[in-house]
PDB file of C-alpha atoms in Angstrom:
ATOM      1  CA  MET A1132    -168.148-193.173  -7.567  1.00 65.00           C
ATOM      2  CA  LEU A1133    -170.230-194.845  -4.913  1.00 72.00           C
ATOM      3  CA  HIS A1134    -173.210-197.006  -5.923  1.00 81.00           C
ATOM      4  CA  ILE A1135    -175.561-197.206  -2.938  1.00 84.00           C
ATOM      5  CA  PRO A1136    -179.152-198.412  -3.371  1.00 86.00           C
ATOM      6  CA  VAL A1137    -181.658-195.767  -2.266  1.00 88.00           C
ATOM      7  CA  LEU A1138    -185.419-195.389  -2.067  1.00 91.00           C
ATOM      8  CA  ILE A1139    -186.550-191.965  -3.269  1.00 92.00           C
ATOM      9  CA  HIS A1140    -189.783-190.410  -1.973  1.00 93.00           C
ATOM     10  CA  VAL A1141    -191.062-187.239  -3.637  1.00 93.00           C
ATOM     11  CA  GLN A1142    -194.350-185.384  -3.902  1.00 88.00           C
ATOM     12  CA  LEU A1143    -194.893-184.341  -7.525  1.00 84.00           C
ATOM     13  CA  PRO A1144    -196.289-180.891  -8.402  1.00 82.00           C
ATOM     14  CA  ASP A1145    -199.694-182.453  -9.188  1.00 87.00           C
ATOM     15  CA  GLY A1146    -199.889-183.813  -5.619  1.00 88.00           C
ATOM     16  CA  ARG A1147    -199.095-187.454  -6.422  1.00 90.00           C
ATOM     17  CA  ASN A1148    -196.564-189.221  -4.199  1.00 93.00           C
ATOM     18  CA  LEU A1149    -193.809-191.087  -6.010  1.00 91.00           C
ATOM     19  CA  ARG A1150    -191.567-193.821  -4.614  1.00 93.00           C
ATOM     20  CA  HIS A1151    -188.696-194.918  -6.774  1.00 88.00           C
ATOM     21  CA  ASP A1152    -185.856-197.402  -6.261  1.00 88.00           C
ATOM     22  CA  GLY A1153    -182.561-196.063  -7.526  1.00 85.00           C
ATOM     23  CA  PHE A1154    -178.892-195.902  -6.741  1.00 84.00           C
ATOM     24  CA  THR A1155    -176.347-193.188  -6.183  1.00 87.00           C
ATOM     25  CA  LEU A1156    -173.749-192.343  -8.805  1.00 87.00           C
ATOM     26  CA  VAL A1157    -171.698-189.986  -6.624  1.00 88.00           C
ATOM     27  CA  VAL A1158    -171.740-189.266  -2.880  1.00 87.00           C
ATOM     28  CA  ASN A1159    -169.834-186.422  -1.201  1.00 88.00           C
ATOM     29  CA  ALA A1160    -170.042-184.072   1.799  1.00 88.00           C
ATOM     30  CA  HIS A1161    -172.582-181.864   0.008  1.00 89.00           C
ATOM     31  CA  GLY A1162    -175.047-184.591  -1.018  1.00 89.00           C
ATOM     32  CA  CYS A1163    -175.298-187.083  -3.849  1.00 90.00           C
ATOM     33  CA  VAL A1164    -176.251-187.671  -7.458  1.00 92.00           C
ATOM     34  CA  PHE A1165    -178.740-190.438  -8.211  1.00 89.00           C
ATOM     35  CA  THR A1166    -180.583-191.636 -11.286  1.00 86.00           C
ATOM     36  CA  MET A1167    -184.293-191.967 -11.893  1.00 86.00           C
ATOM     37  CA  GLU A1168    -186.740-192.128 -14.782  1.00 87.00           C
ATOM     38  CA  THR A1169    -188.973-189.244 -13.650  1.00 86.00           C
ATOM     39  CA  LYS A1170    -187.818-185.674 -14.216  1.00 89.00           C
ATOM     40  CA  LEU A1171    -187.737-183.667 -11.000  1.00 91.00           C
ATOM     41  CA  GLU A1172    -187.541-179.890 -10.685  1.00 91.00           C
ATOM     42  CA  VAL A1173    -184.705-177.865  -9.158  1.00 95.00           C
ATOM     43  CA  GLY A1174    -185.778-176.748  -5.687  1.00 94.00           C
ATOM     44  CA  GLN A1175    -188.105-179.720  -5.204  1.00 93.00           C
ATOM     45  CA  ARG A1176    -187.923-181.359  -1.754  1.00 93.00           C
ATOM     46  CA  ILE A1177    -187.267-185.100  -1.646  1.00 94.00           C
ATOM     47  CA  MET A1178    -186.585-187.806   0.928  1.00 93.00           C
ATOM     48  CA  LEU A1179    -183.917-190.497   0.471  1.00 90.00           C
ATOM     49  CA  MET A1180    -183.822-193.770   2.398  1.00 90.00           C
ATOM     50  CA  LYS A1181    -181.298-196.580   2.311  1.00 84.00           C
ATOM     51  CA  PRO A1182    -183.069-199.953   2.038  1.00 78.00           C
ATOM     52  CA  LYS A1183    -182.491-202.284   5.003  1.00 76.00           C
ATOM     53  CA  VAL A1184    -181.107-199.392   7.097  1.00 77.00           C
ATOM     54  CA  SER A1185    -183.198-197.210   9.369  1.00 74.00           C
ATOM     55  CA  GLY A1186    -183.030-193.484   8.826  1.00 77.00           C
ATOM     56  CA  GLU A1187    -183.808-191.080   6.071  1.00 86.00           C
ATOM     57  CA  GLN A1188    -182.463-187.823   4.721  1.00 87.00           C
ATOM     58  CA  SER A1189    -184.511-184.982   3.309  1.00 91.00           C
ATOM     59  CA  GLY A1190    -183.100-182.372   1.009  1.00 91.00           C
ATOM     60  CA  ILE A1191    -183.517-180.294  -2.100  1.00 95.00           C
ATOM     61  CA  VAL A1192    -182.892-181.065  -5.770  1.00 95.00           C
ATOM     62  CA  THR A1193    -180.096-178.773  -6.969  1.00 96.00           C
ATOM     63  CA  ARG A1194    -179.631-179.986 -10.550  1.00 96.00           C
ATOM     64  CA  VAL A1195    -181.350-182.287 -13.068  1.00 96.00           C
ATOM     65  CA  GLN A1196    -179.620-183.514 -16.205  1.00 94.00           C
ATOM     66  CA  LYS A1197    -180.814-185.901 -18.921  1.00 94.00           C
ATOM     67  CA  SER A1198    -178.685-189.065 -18.858  1.00 84.00           C
ATOM     68  CA  ARG A1199    -177.563-191.193 -21.778  1.00 84.00           C
ATOM     69  CA  ASP A1200    -179.940-194.030 -20.870  1.00 81.00           C
ATOM     70  CA  GLY A1201    -182.994-191.777 -21.223  1.00 85.00           C
ATOM     71  CA  GLY A1202    -183.458-191.164 -17.492  1.00 89.00           C
ATOM     72  CA  TYR A1203    -182.245-188.273 -15.378  1.00 92.00           C
ATOM     73  CA  ALA A1204    -179.247-187.673 -13.142  1.00 92.00           C
ATOM     74  CA  VAL A1205    -180.489-185.739 -10.103  1.00 93.00           C
ATOM     75  CA  ALA A1206    -178.199-183.810  -7.720  1.00 94.00           C
ATOM     76  CA  PHE A1207    -179.508-183.687  -4.141  1.00 91.00           C
ATOM     77  CA  GLU A1208    -178.201-181.517  -1.319  1.00 94.00           C
TER      78      GLU A1208
END
């Protein structure tokens, strides 16, 4: 498990832009899993940024699962 703070940028289906602070739960060669309160859709494009570090990574949501705390665990590739 690797907890890295991230800033998540996503355009919601209704056209609104969402920015959310979160953190990773797992990071591997294929992507990561992070938590957030908003439910995203599989196939949705998102952008992740690490605060205080330049650079960003875009990718696609591959899985969304309800977490025990009421939020969602989102897999990103």
